[in-house]
Amino acid sequence: MPGCARSQALKKIQHSQEWEKWMAVAVEAYLTEQKLEGQKKKSLRKIVEETEQRCLTETGYIYKLDKTTLSRRAKGLCSMQEFNESKCWLSTAEESTVVDYAISMARRGWPLNHKRLREHAEEIAQARHGESFPEEGLGSCWVGRFLDRHHSRLHCYKLHALDTSRARAGNPHTKKAFFDILKKTLAASETNEAITPGNIYGVDETGIQKGVGLSDYVIGPAGESIQHQQRSGDRENITIIVTICADGTSIPPAVIFKGQAFRTSWLQNNPLNASIRHSPKGYTDGEIGIEWIKHFNQQTSVKANGQRRLLLVDGHNSHYTYGFLSYAQEHKIDVLCYPSHSTHLYQGLDVVVFSVLKRRWTAVRDEFERRTKLQVTKSNFLELYAKAHTETLTATNIISAFATTGVVPYNPNAIPETALAPSLESSSAGGLPLPLDPAVSVVSTLIKSVIQKRPRSRTLDQEAYLEQNQNDIQSRDIGGTPNKRRRNESPTSSTGPNVSPTVRLYTNLANDTIQSLSETPLSYLTSSSPIRSDHPPPIYLPTPFTPTRNRYQALLDCPAMTVRELEMQKALKEAQEMNEQQKNILIGMQATMVLQSMYVGQSQVQIQAQESKKARKQSKRTLGDGMPRLLSDLAFTEGVEAAERAEQEKQELIQHRRAEREHRSVIMAQWKKENTNRVARNNERRREHKVLVEEWTAEAQLAKQEKRRPRWTKPQLEGIEPPVPPPTVREGADDVEDDEEVDLHNGPHLEVDDEAP
């Protein structure tokens, strides 16, 4: 790794590898010398000296070689490195498989840490060694030594999070669509001229927190685990709108402060001549976007001199309002939108500029606070930010931003395939992280072809009919037209006269395999129904392999007395080499199967977790599909205008209905108040009437005892006010959105008289 010192273990490994390299050179020179006839042969010491001198000439360093070791190597004895490899839990082929798997998973966005790497290696070792593999697993230092052995292919990195939506968005499909639109927009047409690099602009917003910055490496006392740095900690966001041009220039930025209105304290030294805006949360919105496009036109119209300009933007809603796009069309500004969630690949400001800008701002802010013991505020922000902005937006960085993303010069290959690898997890063209064996692919293809062409199963009645009339059917087939397919012969029948024996054999084997699979728990593999995530994957049971040993080395070391014995030794050596090669291939295949089984298991868990989530509501955004678009296109602008008009009408209707409901609420409140007063007055009259009735009842009883008529008649209930009906509701007034709805279905709340009339 550049800038980092090599460890002692790594130095030893590299020294051993170089030493083995030059020892192999010496062995080859010695064997070549022994084949010479009729000449005086060089001694071992002489060959060692010549090899060391050659090493010094080519590398500037001498690797000391031993003549005794050279003699042993020339006789075919193994090196110490090969001997140690035979004692390792993983063979060279297995370690190579683990390295390939780790690289593949890292490129897909699922890198392995030390713990997961150890788990994968232990799975492979357990599969090969079986019960002889210890329960405690590999040694505590195994991962470190493994990384040292493969330092040329594997490194340790600090993990940076990548959002899942960004990982899925960066795929070959959206890449091709974006660069196709870019090429078409830049090229000349019958009505438009080509766009020159001086008229290609990129714009993006970035947030800067006044009191928070990036982490840095500092110097502190030895033995401490952490080192603090004093900062204000103010996390209020300030948005900076940065615009760059492909010719290496830039226009003054726009700064958005958080606030409800402009403040006089914001007036300050403004070296960049930046335009100042404000918003309630410090972020850009549709109104600021329209003001910015006007500011952009003022800054670039003289330079464009009436020519077309291209503006590259992201999918923020402030970039595709009707006011923004209509103004761009009127002033010959083509607006091209990146694919959604993929600015980390295509937007030069995100890829090159903003990381440098954040580091420079952190340094400037820390220096200011350390020197003045003051905090960064809106009153001094512009002057401090100007220094970081000027040091970052140099011509070199700006040109690099467009070149790195393949915009200028036009180069779709600037986005490598490795950058799109994380999308393979969600891509329909994705596969396992490791390739299948060719033989497995051939058998799988054969079985799939037989499954697709297999006829429907016959019923029992059809089978009985065929058995009874088999002779008649065969005679009709023989006497009929040979080019016509037999009525009851399947497309994959292996009994035709023109079918070769090889095809017939493999077809029958495939049919037998399909029939056998249909009777196992893996029957879903032979079914035409789609595979579900709860289907169990095939289980692979690994077989332990014995270590490779040179059992017949003594026979090979014996001097051959006859030509026959020499040929037999040669054949024995070739057989041993072939056996070792085949065993290494099998070990590598088994390691691949173990890793693929683990990969399939993890993928199954992830798919089940995704399927268990509730389906989200479908997005109604104009850019809901995430594909790149030329926003300044007339059809798209008309669509945006229609969408905004419909949204405005909807909001006006909601406001109108809300006003009607508020008006009705006032009327209903008055009606309820009047109705309550009416009920109270009626109840008072009923109480008075009740008292009068009680007095009359007493008088009537007394008159009955005295045998006379009551002195007054029975009082009647009078003056009861009739109920007033509630005010009527206009039809459709309550037909609004769920969050705006008022419960009027049960009618208004009516108070009932306490007593019946």
XYZ file of C-alpha atoms in Angstrom, residues 78-514:
437
model
C 10.896 -30.093 -2.381
C 11.614 -26.693 -0.928
C 10.822 -25.647 2.617
C 7.960 -23.517 1.300
C 6.409 -26.493 -0.489
C 6.888 -28.627 2.607
C 5.154 -26.033 4.782
C 2.313 -25.749 2.277
C 1.679 -29.487 2.613
C 1.085 -28.961 6.343
C -1.353 -26.056 5.862
C -5.065 -26.560 6.382
C -5.785 -24.974 2.996
C -4.019 -25.908 -0.191
C -2.739 -23.395 -2.719
C -5.782 -23.960 -4.937
C -8.155 -23.438 -2.010
C -6.428 -20.236 -0.948
C -6.622 -18.969 -4.516
C -10.359 -19.715 -4.505
C -10.820 -17.797 -1.256
C -8.910 -14.829 -2.694
C -11.085 -14.796 -5.828
C -14.216 -14.997 -3.711
C -13.086 -12.153 -1.435
C -12.336 -9.931 -4.440
C -15.675 -10.753 -6.064
C -17.658 -10.002 -2.905
C -15.748 -6.754 -2.335
C -16.555 -5.529 -5.833
C -20.214 -6.360 -5.278
C -20.346 -4.178 -2.187
C -20.233 -6.976 0.411
C -16.567 -7.072 1.472
C -15.366 -9.661 3.961
C -13.909 -8.663 7.294
C -11.401 -10.751 9.240
C -14.104 -12.734 11.008
C -16.062 -13.618 7.871
C -12.880 -14.483 5.972
C -11.940 -16.896 8.752
C -15.423 -18.457 8.679
C -15.208 -19.103 4.935
C -11.739 -20.613 5.242
C -12.818 -22.841 8.129
C -15.798 -24.085 6.120
C -13.475 -25.159 3.306
C -10.959 -26.746 5.678
C -13.730 -28.599 7.497
C -15.061 -29.884 4.181
C -11.683 -31.273 3.112
C -10.278 -32.606 6.385
C -13.496 -33.740 8.030
C -13.151 -34.852 11.651
C -9.399 -34.288 11.668
C -9.976 -30.532 11.555
C -9.821 -29.131 15.128
C -12.948 -27.709 16.724
C -11.232 -24.446 17.662
C -10.664 -23.782 13.965
C -7.751 -21.922 12.438
C -5.090 -20.167 14.459
C -5.521 -16.672 15.833
C -2.882 -15.272 13.451
C -4.051 -17.138 10.357
C -5.897 -14.200 8.766
C -2.902 -11.889 9.122
C -0.532 -14.418 7.593
C -3.044 -15.131 4.825
C -3.213 -11.432 3.913
C 0.585 -11.226 3.968
C 0.861 -14.188 1.607
C -1.577 -12.593 -0.832
C -0.592 -8.964 -0.316
C -0.373 -8.400 -4.072
C -4.125 -9.090 -4.502
C -5.702 -8.238 -1.146
C -5.485 -5.129 1.032
C -7.319 -3.853 4.086
C -9.367 -0.686 3.630
C -11.441 1.619 5.751
C -15.079 0.802 5.094
C -17.252 3.424 3.387
C -20.996 2.896 3.359
C -22.809 2.687 0.013
C -26.566 3.101 0.051
C -28.455 0.154 -1.400
C -30.345 2.389 -3.820
C -27.032 3.728 -5.150
C -25.633 0.217 -5.494
C -28.633 -0.853 -7.575
C -28.785 2.320 -9.684
C -25.240 2.026 -10.999
C -25.910 -0.696 -13.573
C -24.981 -1.150 -17.250
C -28.536 -0.388 -18.401
C -28.699 3.109 -16.909
C -25.083 3.753 -17.905
C -25.822 3.024 -21.563
C -28.989 5.126 -21.472
C -27.163 8.105 -19.953
C -24.250 8.092 -22.378
C -26.567 7.571 -25.362
C -28.563 10.663 -24.408
C -25.355 12.592 -23.716
C -23.897 11.693 -27.113
C -27.104 12.611 -28.907
C -27.331 15.936 -27.069
C -23.715 16.925 -27.716
C -23.795 16.029 -31.400
C -24.937 18.394 -34.113
C -28.285 17.909 -35.839
C -30.233 19.514 -38.667
C -31.658 22.154 -36.348
C -28.937 22.483 -33.707
C -25.195 22.919 -33.734
C -22.814 20.780 -31.701
C -22.123 21.811 -28.118
C -18.506 22.743 -27.464
C -16.693 21.929 -24.188
C -16.787 25.609 -23.268
C -20.589 25.403 -23.074
C -20.868 22.197 -21.020
C -21.630 22.847 -17.352
C -22.234 20.727 -14.303
C -24.028 21.914 -11.180
C -24.641 20.357 -7.803
C -25.414 21.333 -4.234
C -23.341 20.411 -1.221
C -23.989 21.033 2.440
C -21.421 22.518 4.800
C -21.860 22.541 8.560
C -20.310 25.519 10.256
C -18.899 23.708 13.269
C -18.359 20.148 12.030
C -15.665 18.916 9.659
C -13.898 15.827 8.422
C -11.659 13.729 10.634
C -7.907 14.128 10.302
C -4.687 12.489 11.446
C -3.043 14.406 14.292
C -0.110 13.943 16.650
C -0.601 13.156 20.316
C 1.002 11.378 23.260
C 1.926 7.742 22.888
C -0.297 5.158 24.512
C -3.555 7.081 24.128
C -6.512 5.506 22.340
C -8.197 8.720 21.177
C -7.278 12.348 20.613
C -9.892 15.102 20.843
C -9.994 18.416 18.993
C -12.056 21.373 20.100
C -14.697 22.534 17.636
C -17.825 24.599 17.975
C -20.032 21.661 16.984
C -22.587 23.877 15.225
C -24.431 21.557 12.827
C -26.517 24.193 11.069
C -26.419 23.476 7.350
C -25.341 25.966 4.688
C -25.976 24.893 1.099
C -23.468 25.802 -1.608
C -24.505 25.563 -5.273
C -21.310 25.012 -7.280
C -21.195 25.242 -11.081
C -18.206 24.196 -13.188
C -17.469 24.241 -16.926
C -15.670 21.618 -18.998
C -13.055 24.160 -20.117
C -11.748 24.420 -16.529
C -13.640 27.526 -15.404
C -16.451 28.061 -12.919
C -19.068 30.685 -12.143
C -19.628 32.345 -8.749
C -21.414 30.004 -6.347
C -24.785 30.504 -4.709
C -24.989 30.304 -0.913
C -28.245 29.402 0.849
C -28.503 30.346 4.525
C -31.113 29.031 6.906
C -33.591 31.776 7.765
C -36.988 33.285 7.123
C -35.646 36.563 5.696
C -32.423 38.380 4.883
C -30.476 39.835 7.785
C -28.223 42.848 7.754
C -25.554 40.839 9.590
C -25.096 38.724 6.459
C -23.525 41.705 4.690
C -19.795 40.941 4.707
C -16.713 40.708 2.568
C -17.654 38.538 -0.431
C -14.491 37.705 -2.423
C -16.285 35.198 -4.678
C -19.152 37.570 -5.486
C -21.459 34.739 -4.441
C -25.212 35.216 -4.612
C -26.986 34.821 -1.272
C -30.358 33.159 -0.788
C -32.312 31.985 2.233
C -34.772 29.188 2.942
C -36.482 27.948 6.120
C -34.205 24.900 6.423
C -31.140 26.020 4.502
C -31.822 23.805 1.474
C -32.672 24.648 -2.105
C -36.237 24.560 -3.415
C -38.191 25.313 -6.578
C -38.177 29.089 -6.168
C -34.442 29.206 -5.536
C -33.937 26.922 -8.542
C -35.693 29.411 -10.843
C -33.634 32.282 -9.445
C -30.462 30.263 -9.890
C -31.109 29.401 -13.575
C -31.529 33.118 -14.234
C -28.255 33.786 -12.425
C -26.606 31.020 -14.479
C -27.809 32.545 -17.741
C -26.481 35.966 -16.766
C -23.050 34.512 -15.993
C -22.712 32.381 -19.149
C -24.738 34.093 -21.900
C -21.889 36.349 -23.038
C -19.497 33.412 -23.239
C -22.041 31.281 -25.134
C -22.695 34.056 -27.690
C -26.012 32.543 -28.742
C -24.781 28.941 -28.893
C -26.398 25.990 -27.163
C -25.382 25.191 -23.606
C -25.616 21.873 -21.772
C -26.352 21.806 -18.052
C -25.880 18.509 -16.196
C -28.026 18.238 -13.058
C -29.197 15.593 -10.609
C -32.795 14.557 -10.010
C -33.646 17.119 -7.312
C -37.168 18.475 -7.782
C -35.876 22.050 -7.989
C -34.333 21.172 -11.369
C -37.507 20.159 -13.183
C -40.090 22.718 -12.235
C -41.917 24.287 -15.151
C -40.430 27.706 -14.471
C -36.902 26.266 -14.456
C -37.328 24.265 -17.676
C -39.275 26.892 -19.604
C -36.601 29.491 -18.851
C -33.912 27.026 -19.983
C -35.743 26.397 -23.256
C -36.155 30.077 -23.974
C -32.414 30.674 -23.552
C -31.101 27.576 -25.431
C -29.998 25.687 -22.317
C -30.288 21.899 -22.606
C -30.800 20.336 -19.167
C -29.678 16.709 -18.856
C -30.511 14.751 -15.714
C -28.290 11.996 -14.324
C -29.824 8.610 -13.480
C -31.335 8.569 -10.009
C -29.074 7.646 -7.074
C -25.994 7.469 -9.304
C -24.274 10.826 -8.917
C -21.420 9.018 -7.153
C -20.545 7.610 -10.595
C -21.533 10.233 -13.182
C -21.350 13.613 -11.455
C -17.869 15.091 -11.555
C -18.486 17.389 -8.597
C -19.321 14.435 -6.368
C -16.528 12.248 -7.719
C -13.636 14.733 -7.698
C -14.403 18.211 -6.392
C -16.524 17.999 -3.255
C -14.227 15.652 -1.336
C -11.328 18.072 -1.844
C -13.576 21.022 -1.002
C -14.670 19.471 2.307
C -11.065 18.794 3.313
C -9.973 22.321 2.453
C -12.945 23.823 4.305
C -12.127 21.757 7.395
C -8.539 23.005 7.339
C -9.556 26.656 6.838
C -12.216 26.525 9.548
C -9.915 24.815 12.086
C -7.162 27.330 11.400
C -9.584 30.236 11.880
C -10.939 28.900 15.173
C -7.450 28.094 16.445
C -6.050 31.497 15.490
C -8.921 33.748 16.577
C -10.681 31.572 19.188
C -13.925 32.607 17.461
C -16.622 30.508 15.858
C -17.727 30.473 12.240
C -21.027 32.294 11.781
C -23.074 33.493 8.851
C -21.489 36.910 9.275
C -17.991 35.659 8.406
C -18.737 32.479 6.440
C -18.349 33.865 2.909
C -14.879 35.244 3.495
C -13.638 31.989 5.031
C -15.298 29.765 2.456
C -13.804 31.768 -0.415
C -10.313 30.523 0.410
C -11.330 26.847 0.359
C -13.388 27.372 -2.803
C -10.541 29.057 -4.677
C -7.978 26.421 -3.690
C -10.303 23.588 -4.735
C -11.864 24.751 -7.995
C -8.689 24.884 -10.021
C -8.615 24.226 -13.749
C -6.905 20.875 -13.155
C -9.565 19.625 -10.745
C -12.440 20.836 -12.913
C -11.105 19.248 -16.115
C -10.402 16.053 -14.163
C -14.006 16.021 -12.917
C -15.382 15.930 -16.467
C -12.744 13.476 -17.720
C -13.160 11.050 -14.810
C -16.888 10.747 -15.447
C -16.488 10.381 -19.229
C -18.311 13.578 -20.229
C -15.454 15.582 -21.779
C -13.855 13.952 -23.625
C -16.777 11.636 -24.333
C -15.736 8.237 -22.990
C -18.306 5.757 -21.626
C -15.436 3.447 -20.652
C -14.387 5.974 -18.008
C -16.947 4.270 -15.751
C -15.333 0.819 -15.329
C -17.280 -2.390 -14.978
C -15.919 -2.825 -11.451
C -17.764 0.347 -10.419
C -21.027 -1.261 -11.578
C -20.362 -4.564 -9.801
C -22.541 -3.753 -6.723
C -25.607 -3.722 -8.998
C -25.109 -7.401 -9.870
C -26.924 -8.376 -6.663
C -30.177 -6.886 -7.995
C -29.541 -7.382 -11.721
C -31.416 -9.991 -13.704
C -28.193 -10.849 -15.521
C -26.292 -11.505 -12.305
C -24.984 -14.929 -11.333
C -22.982 -16.641 -8.675
C -19.767 -14.923 -7.641
C -17.691 -17.869 -8.896
C -18.032 -19.535 -12.333
C -19.491 -22.999 -12.650
C -17.455 -25.886 -13.943
C -17.899 -26.344 -17.740
C -19.176 -29.911 -17.288
C -21.839 -28.709 -14.853
C -22.891 -26.017 -17.319
C -23.265 -28.597 -20.118
C -25.418 -30.920 -18.002
C -27.508 -28.009 -16.703
C -28.127 -26.757 -20.239
C -29.157 -30.236 -21.382
C -31.571 -30.704 -18.499
C -33.099 -27.249 -19.043
C -33.605 -27.922 -22.749
C -35.325 -31.242 -22.010
C -37.552 -29.585 -19.396
C -38.627 -26.892 -21.851
C -39.411 -29.390 -24.636
C -40.929 -32.093 -22.418
C -44.570 -32.875 -23.386
C -47.404 -32.841 -20.935
C -47.912 -36.031 -18.964
C -50.538 -38.389 -20.376
C -53.528 -39.601 -18.418
C -54.095 -43.244 -17.519
C -56.750 -43.599 -20.236
C -54.331 -42.278 -22.845
C -51.622 -44.698 -21.716
C -54.040 -47.640 -21.899
C -55.170 -46.625 -25.380
C -51.579 -46.371 -26.590
C -50.727 -49.829 -25.244
C -53.746 -51.413 -26.957
C -53.204 -49.714 -30.315
C -49.414 -49.597 -30.389
C -49.101 -51.876 -33.436
C -51.635 -49.903 -35.470
C -49.957 -46.641 -34.624
C -46.534 -47.958 -35.636
C -47.874 -49.290 -38.940
C -49.506 -45.964 -39.729
C -46.298 -44.144 -38.857
C -44.252 -46.387 -41.128
C -46.640 -46.030 -44.023
C -47.147 -42.312 -43.565
C -45.062 -39.362 -44.654
C -41.608 -39.564 -43.036
C -41.289 -35.782 -42.670
C -44.377 -35.526 -40.479
C -43.833 -35.838 -36.776
C -45.571 -38.771 -35.194
C -48.693 -37.786 -33.392
C -47.770 -39.392 -30.089
C -44.008 -38.845 -30.325
C -42.582 -36.205 -28.024
C -40.290 -33.475 -29.371
C -37.417 -35.042 -27.443
C -38.132 -38.632 -28.387
C -35.012 -40.737 -28.692
C -36.556 -43.451 -30.896
C -36.523 -41.659 -34.239
C -34.574 -43.234 -37.085
C -32.472 -40.091 -37.688
C -31.414 -39.596 -34.065
C -27.774 -40.356 -33.364
C -26.922 -42.805 -30.556
C -25.102 -40.072 -28.609
C -28.092 -37.735 -28.637
C -30.404 -40.627 -27.741
C -28.155 -41.599 -24.825
C -27.877 -38.092 -23.365
C -31.577 -37.422 -23.872
C -32.518 -40.585 -22.016
C -30.077 -39.701 -19.235
C -31.582 -36.225 -18.961
C -35.111 -37.643 -18.821
C -34.067 -40.095 -16.117
C -32.417 -37.278 -14.182
C -35.543 -35.139 -14.383
